[in-house]
Amino acid sequence: MTETASAAVPVAVCQFAPTSSREGNRDRIAELTADAAARGARLIVFPEYSSYFVDPMDATLAENAETLDGEFVSTLIALASDYGVMIVAGLAERASDATHVRNTVVAVRGDGILATYRKQHLYDAFGQTESDWVEAGELGGAATFELAGLRFGLMTCYDLRFPEVSRTLIDAGADALVVPAEWVRGPLKEHHWTTLLAARAIENTAYVIAADHPTPIGVGHSQIVDPQGVVLAGVGTSEGIAVAAVERAAIERVRAVNPSLRVRRYSVGPR
């Protein structure tokens, strides 16, 4: 499939609650993909850990981890082919040892995987220790893919608190940041989530497309945020879908009046 430039690209965030049933998660993703595609979405984004999730995390996470050619990714590719869309979703991927997983995000279309990202910043905060179960991804290269002349960059959940991650993607040409998440509930966590989504959009004059788990484990509030930090579409705290258009013209308008990326004086990374 060859993508050509378009004035606007409809994107969808699908907020759902993955469980310990791998088959059930795949079935729910199929239902949501059909719904989002029927609403016109060409890019459909699902949360972190969409393949398998338990709270609290335990040894079953590694027992249910998959490879990138396993059932979960193969299902995503088949759905992308059936509906003529691109899909982004998080999965528990097999790691370098039998007790950990990689917290991985894949972007796919009907002919295969477009980009893969492994979470760099593990959620060892607010009383949680994701690193007990998850192997951190390597620092470095930006994971991006293109659709209709726009470039989308991948990051995950807790990475949102570290602006260097989004900055690396923007320096690689990303027009939109795609953020699958399981933003765990807690004091002020909804405020942190929505504030950071807006901040990453504003400081990079880029779209942010973020899909979370619903309550009671996540905070919900999956959103599509424009380059000025305005929420174009969002979901509340329950399962649901939000759709909005991503437009290059909007990015160019904002960057014309706010040329911060052109005039910045600092670089990211080692010198």
One Martini backbone bead per residue (centre of mass of N, CA, C, O) as a GRO file, in nm:
protein
  271
    1MET     BB    1   0.094   0.037   0.025
    2THR     BB    2   0.044   0.373  -0.083
    3GLU     BB    3   0.107   0.687   0.049
    4THR     BB    4  -0.047   0.998   0.025
    5ALA     BB    5  -0.107   1.306   0.028
    6SER     BB    6  -0.296   1.499   0.276
    7ALA     BB    7  -0.490   1.733   0.432
    8ALA     BB    8  -0.625   1.492   0.613
    9VAL     BB    9  -0.598   1.276   0.911
   10PRO     BB   10  -0.772   1.036   1.052
   11VAL     BB   11  -0.778   0.973   1.405
   12ALA     BB   12  -0.763   0.715   1.665
   13VAL     BB   13  -0.869   0.654   2.001
   14CYS     BB   14  -0.857   0.348   2.206
   15GLN     BB   15  -1.033   0.287   2.500
   16PHE     BB   16  -0.914   0.010   2.695
   17ALA     BB   17  -0.924  -0.307   2.896
   18PRO     BB   18  -0.694  -0.505   2.943
   19THR     BB   19  -0.627  -0.849   2.999
   20SER     BB   20  -0.559  -1.202   3.063
   21SER     BB   21  -0.692  -1.223   2.772
   22ARG     BB   22  -0.566  -1.256   2.468
   23GLU     BB   23  -0.816  -1.317   2.299
   24GLY     BB   24  -0.997  -1.091   2.411
   25ASN     BB   25  -0.817  -0.858   2.318
   26ARG     BB   26  -0.831  -0.917   2.015
   27ASP     BB   27  -1.138  -0.893   1.991
   28ARG     BB   28  -1.161  -0.598   2.090
   29ILE     BB   29  -0.980  -0.475   1.873
   30ALA     BB   30  -1.158  -0.558   1.636
   31GLU     BB   31  -1.406  -0.394   1.718
   32LEU     BB   32  -1.267  -0.112   1.733
   33THR     BB   33  -1.159  -0.105   1.446
   34ALA     BB   34  -1.430  -0.115   1.302
   35ASP     BB   35  -1.541   0.144   1.429
   36ALA     BB   36  -1.313   0.346   1.351
   37ALA     BB   37  -1.325   0.294   1.044
   38ALA     BB   38  -1.629   0.380   1.015
   39ARG     BB   39  -1.531   0.685   1.110
   40GLY     BB   40  -1.248   0.721   0.918
   41ALA     BB   41  -1.002   0.597   1.018
   42ARG     BB   42  -0.637   0.553   0.947
   43LEU     BB   43  -0.552   0.580   1.251
   44ILE     BB   44  -0.504   0.337   1.522
   45VAL     BB   45  -0.501   0.369   1.884
   46PHE     BB   46  -0.359   0.187   2.146
   47PRO     BB   47  -0.259   0.074   2.429
   48GLU     BB   48  -0.082  -0.033   2.662
   49TYR     BB   49  -0.087  -0.365   2.703
   50SER     BB   50  -0.297  -0.501   2.486
   51SER     BB   51  -0.224  -0.815   2.502
   52TYR     BB   52  -0.146  -0.789   2.826
   53PHE     BB   53  -0.299  -0.768   3.166
   54VAL     BB   54  -0.195  -0.701   3.511
   55ASP     BB   55  -0.322  -0.624   3.854
   56PRO     BB   56  -0.061  -0.684   3.947
   57MET     BB   57   0.228  -0.757   3.851
   58ASP     BB   58   0.360  -1.072   3.716
   59ALA     BB   59   0.475  -1.374   3.590
   60THR     BB   60   0.257  -1.379   3.356
   61LEU     BB   61   0.380  -1.177   3.167
   62ALA     BB   62   0.609  -1.363   3.056
   63GLU     BB   63   0.423  -1.609   2.985
   64ASN     BB   64   0.258  -1.393   2.768
   65ALA     BB   65   0.469  -1.338   2.583
   66GLU     BB   66   0.575  -1.211   2.261
   67THR     BB   67   0.643  -1.199   1.944
   68LEU     BB   68   0.646  -1.019   1.641
   69ASP     BB   69   0.522  -1.309   1.507
   70GLY     BB   70   0.273  -1.330   1.662
   71GLU     BB   71  -0.061  -1.315   1.723
   72PHE     BB   72  -0.091  -1.014   1.778
   73VAL     BB   73   0.052  -0.885   1.532
   74SER     BB   74  -0.095  -1.053   1.319
   75THR     BB   75  -0.371  -0.931   1.384
   76LEU     BB   76  -0.308  -0.638   1.322
   77ILE     BB   77  -0.235  -0.682   1.024
   78ALA     BB   78  -0.505  -0.803   0.937
   79LEU     BB   79  -0.678  -0.558   1.016
   80ALA     BB   80  -0.533  -0.350   0.842
   81SER     BB   81  -0.607  -0.492   0.579
   82ASP     BB   82  -0.921  -0.509   0.602
   83TYR     BB   83  -0.942  -0.168   0.666
   84GLY     BB   84  -0.713   0.025   0.558
   85VAL     BB   85  -0.499   0.061   0.803
   86MET     BB   86  -0.340   0.187   1.087
   87ILE     BB   87  -0.161   0.041   1.376
   88VAL     BB   88  -0.135   0.105   1.732
   89ALA     BB   89   0.039  -0.102   1.986
   90GLY     BB   90   0.072  -0.269   2.286
   91LEU     BB   91   0.322  -0.509   2.417
   92ALA     BB   92   0.433  -0.818   2.539
   93GLU     BB   93   0.767  -0.887   2.501
   94ARG     BB   94   1.015  -1.073   2.463
   95ALA     BB   95   1.309  -1.118   2.628
   96SER     BB   96   1.641  -1.198   2.740
   97ASP     BB   97   1.455  -1.329   2.959
   98ALA     BB   98   1.214  -1.526   3.148
   99THR     BB   99   1.121  -1.271   3.363
  100HIS     BB  100   1.090  -1.071   3.124
  101VAL     BB  101   0.990  -0.781   2.940
  102ARG     BB  102   0.885  -0.592   2.669
  103ASN     BB  103   0.774  -0.262   2.623
  104THR     BB  104   0.586  -0.258   2.332
  105VAL     BB  105   0.559  -0.081   2.016
  106VAL     BB  106   0.346  -0.098   1.728
  107ALA     BB  107   0.349  -0.037   1.373
  108VAL     BB  108   0.089  -0.107   1.132
  109ARG     BB  109   0.008  -0.278   0.832
  110GLY     BB  110  -0.092  -0.499   0.586
  111ASP     BB  111   0.245  -0.550   0.521
  112GLY     BB  112   0.335  -0.474   0.824
  113ILE     BB  113   0.596  -0.345   0.993
  114LEU     BB  114   0.702  -0.003   1.057
  115ALA     BB  115   0.736   0.011   1.385
  116THR     BB  116   0.955   0.004   1.685
  117TYR     BB  117   0.902   0.032   2.049
  118ARG     BB  118   1.094   0.058   2.357
  119LYS     BB  119   1.068   0.133   2.662
  120GLN     BB  120   1.279   0.350   2.852
  121HIS     BB  121   1.084   0.446   3.091
  122LEU     BB  122   1.030   0.318   3.390
  123TYR     BB  123   0.777   0.260   3.645
  124ASP     BB  124   0.957   0.396   3.919
  125ALA     BB  125   0.680   0.509   4.080
  126PHE     BB  126   0.441   0.562   4.302
  127GLY     BB  127   0.507   0.252   4.415
  128GLN     BB  128   0.631   0.146   4.150
  129THR     BB  129   0.794  -0.158   3.966
  130GLU     BB  130   0.849  -0.229   3.648
  131SER     BB  131   1.150  -0.347   3.657
  132ASP     BB  132   1.073  -0.631   3.771
  133TRP     BB  133   0.936  -0.706   3.458
  134VAL     BB  134   1.108  -0.493   3.284
  135GLU     BB  135   1.287  -0.417   2.993
  136ALA     BB  136   1.467  -0.179   2.879
  137GLY     BB  137   1.516   0.023   2.634
  138GLU     BB  138   1.710   0.158   2.413
  139LEU     BB  139   1.889   0.420   2.355
  140GLY     BB  140   1.797   0.655   2.080
  141GLY     BB  141   1.636   0.593   1.830
  142ALA     BB  142   1.376   0.679   1.624
  143ALA     BB  143   1.027   0.593   1.605
  144THR     BB  144   0.894   0.591   1.274
  145PHE     BB  145   0.616   0.695   1.056
  146GLU     BB  146   0.410   0.705   0.756
  147LEU     BB  147   0.120   0.924   0.664
  148ALA     BB  148   0.025   1.125   0.428
  149GLY     BB  149   0.305   1.302   0.481
  150LEU     BB  150   0.324   1.208   0.777
  151ARG     BB  151   0.496   1.200   1.092
  152PHE     BB  152   0.527   0.937   1.335
  153GLY     BB  153   0.589   0.905   1.689
  154LEU     BB  154   0.718   0.683   1.941
  155MET     BB  155   0.578   0.635   2.271
  156THR     BB  156   0.559   0.572   2.647
  157CYS     BB  157   0.403   0.702   2.892
  158TYR     BB  158   0.649   0.780   3.109
  159ASP     BB  159   0.803   0.932   2.881
  160LEU     BB  160   0.634   1.199   2.906
  161ARG     BB  161   0.826   1.314   3.153
  162PHE     BB  162   1.048   1.320   2.906
  163PRO     BB  163   1.132   1.555   2.669
  164GLU     BB  164   1.359   1.407   2.508
  165VAL     BB  165   1.187   1.205   2.353
  166SER     BB  166   1.022   1.405   2.182
  167ARG     BB  167   1.265   1.560   2.070
  168THR     BB  168   1.383   1.325   1.908
  169LEU     BB  169   1.137   1.297   1.720
  170ILE     BB  170   1.135   1.583   1.606
  171ASP     BB  171   1.431   1.566   1.492
  172ALA     BB  172   1.310   1.320   1.299
  173GLY     BB  173   1.023   1.466   1.186
  174ALA     BB  174   0.788   1.481   1.366
  175ASP     BB  175   0.428   1.570   1.378
  176ALA     BB  176   0.358   1.323   1.576
  177LEU     BB  177   0.263   1.190   1.892
  178VAL     BB  178   0.258   0.850   2.006
  179VAL     BB  179   0.071   0.739   2.322
  180PRO     BB  180   0.082   0.470   2.477
  181ALA     BB  181  -0.105   0.375   2.785
  182GLU     BB  182  -0.078   0.325   3.166
  183TRP     BB  183  -0.215   0.555   3.364
  184VAL     BB  184  -0.195   0.556   3.680
  185ARG     BB  185  -0.365   0.601   3.944
  186GLY     BB  186  -0.375   0.911   4.145
  187PRO     BB  187  -0.262   1.177   4.280
  188LEU     BB  188  -0.299   1.401   4.015
  189LYS     BB  189  -0.277   1.219   3.751
  190GLU     BB  190  -0.474   1.355   3.557
  191HIS     BB  191  -0.321   1.623   3.555
  192HIS     BB  192  -0.054   1.521   3.450
  193TRP     BB  193  -0.147   1.400   3.185
  194THR     BB  194  -0.283   1.653   3.052
  195THR     BB  195  -0.041   1.844   3.085
  196LEU     BB  196   0.174   1.677   2.926
  197LEU     BB  197   0.031   1.662   2.659
  198ALA     BB  198   0.026   1.967   2.614
  199ALA     BB  199   0.329   2.025   2.646
  200ARG     BB  200   0.435   1.848   2.410
  201ALA     BB  201   0.280   2.007   2.198
  202ILE     BB  202   0.376   2.301   2.248
  203GLU     BB  203   0.697   2.264   2.247
  204ASN     BB  204   0.665   2.109   1.940
  205THR     BB  205   0.441   2.178   1.748
  206ALA     BB  206   0.248   1.911   1.796
  207TYR     BB  207   0.096   1.631   1.789
  208VAL     BB  208  -0.113   1.434   2.023
  209ILE     BB  209  -0.157   1.069   2.057
  210ALA     BB  210  -0.358   0.927   2.325
  211ALA     BB  211  -0.375   0.596   2.487
  212ASP     BB  212  -0.570   0.465   2.746
  213HIS     BB  213  -0.682   0.344   3.027
  214PRO     BB  214  -0.933   0.294   3.212
  215THR     BB  215  -1.114   0.284   3.462
  216PRO     BB  216  -0.955   0.208   3.768
  217ILE     BB  217  -0.647   0.203   3.669
  218GLY     BB  218  -0.671   0.425   3.496
  219VAL     BB  219  -0.759   0.763   3.381
  220GLY     BB  220  -0.787   0.807   3.093
  221HIS     BB  221  -0.815   1.058   2.868
  222SER     BB  222  -0.808   1.024   2.581
  223GLN     BB  223  -0.616   1.204   2.316
  224ILE     BB  224  -0.632   1.482   2.080
  225VAL     BB  225  -0.366   1.708   2.018
  226ASP     BB  226  -0.271   2.007   1.929
  227PRO     BB  227  -0.003   2.238   1.867
  228GLN     BB  228  -0.156   2.423   2.112
  229GLY     BB  229  -0.304   2.216   2.329
  230VAL     BB  230  -0.570   2.128   2.199
  231VAL     BB  231  -0.857   1.948   2.235
  232LEU     BB  232  -1.022   1.773   1.980
  233ALA     BB  233  -1.036   1.479   2.123
  234GLY     BB  234  -1.216   1.259   2.365
  235VAL     BB  235  -1.213   1.063   2.654
  236GLY     BB  236  -1.302   0.961   2.937
  237THR     BB  237  -1.320   0.688   3.178
  238SER     BB  238  -1.419   0.507   2.965
  239GLU     BB  239  -1.484   0.336   2.716
  240GLY     BB  240  -1.356   0.442   2.384
  241ILE     BB  241  -1.384   0.681   2.104
  242ALA     BB  242  -1.163   0.904   1.922
  243VAL     BB  243  -1.191   1.158   1.657
  244ALA     BB  244  -0.940   1.319   1.441
  245ALA     BB  245  -0.766   1.562   1.263
  246VAL     BB  246  -0.458   1.567   1.085
  247GLU     BB  247  -0.263   1.868   0.994
  248ARG     BB  248  -0.022   2.037   0.834
  249ALA     BB  249  -0.140   2.324   0.828
  250ALA     BB  250  -0.150   2.355   1.138
  251ILE     BB  251   0.150   2.334   1.191
  252GLU     BB  252   0.239   2.572   1.011
  253ARG     BB  253   0.079   2.794   1.153
  254VAL     BB  254   0.215   2.767   1.432
  255ARG     BB  255   0.519   2.789   1.334
  256ALA     BB  256   0.493   3.079   1.218
  257VAL     BB  257   0.431   3.213   1.516
  258ASN     BB  258   0.614   2.962   1.654
  259PRO     BB  259   0.971   2.932   1.608
  260SER     BB  260   1.115   2.743   1.829
  261LEU     BB  261   1.262   2.522   1.653
  262ARG     BB  262   1.447   2.732   1.496
  263VAL     BB  263   1.567   2.906   1.770
  264ARG     BB  264   1.697   2.703   1.918
  265ARG     BB  265   2.009   2.631   2.134
  266TYR     BB  266   1.954   2.331   2.194
  267SER     BB  267   2.061   1.999   2.240
  268VAL     BB  268   2.032   1.650   2.210
  269GLY     BB  269   2.262   1.481   2.367
  270PRO     BB  270   2.559   1.390   2.296
  271ARG     BB  271   2.894   1.550   2.210
   0.00000   0.00000   0.00000
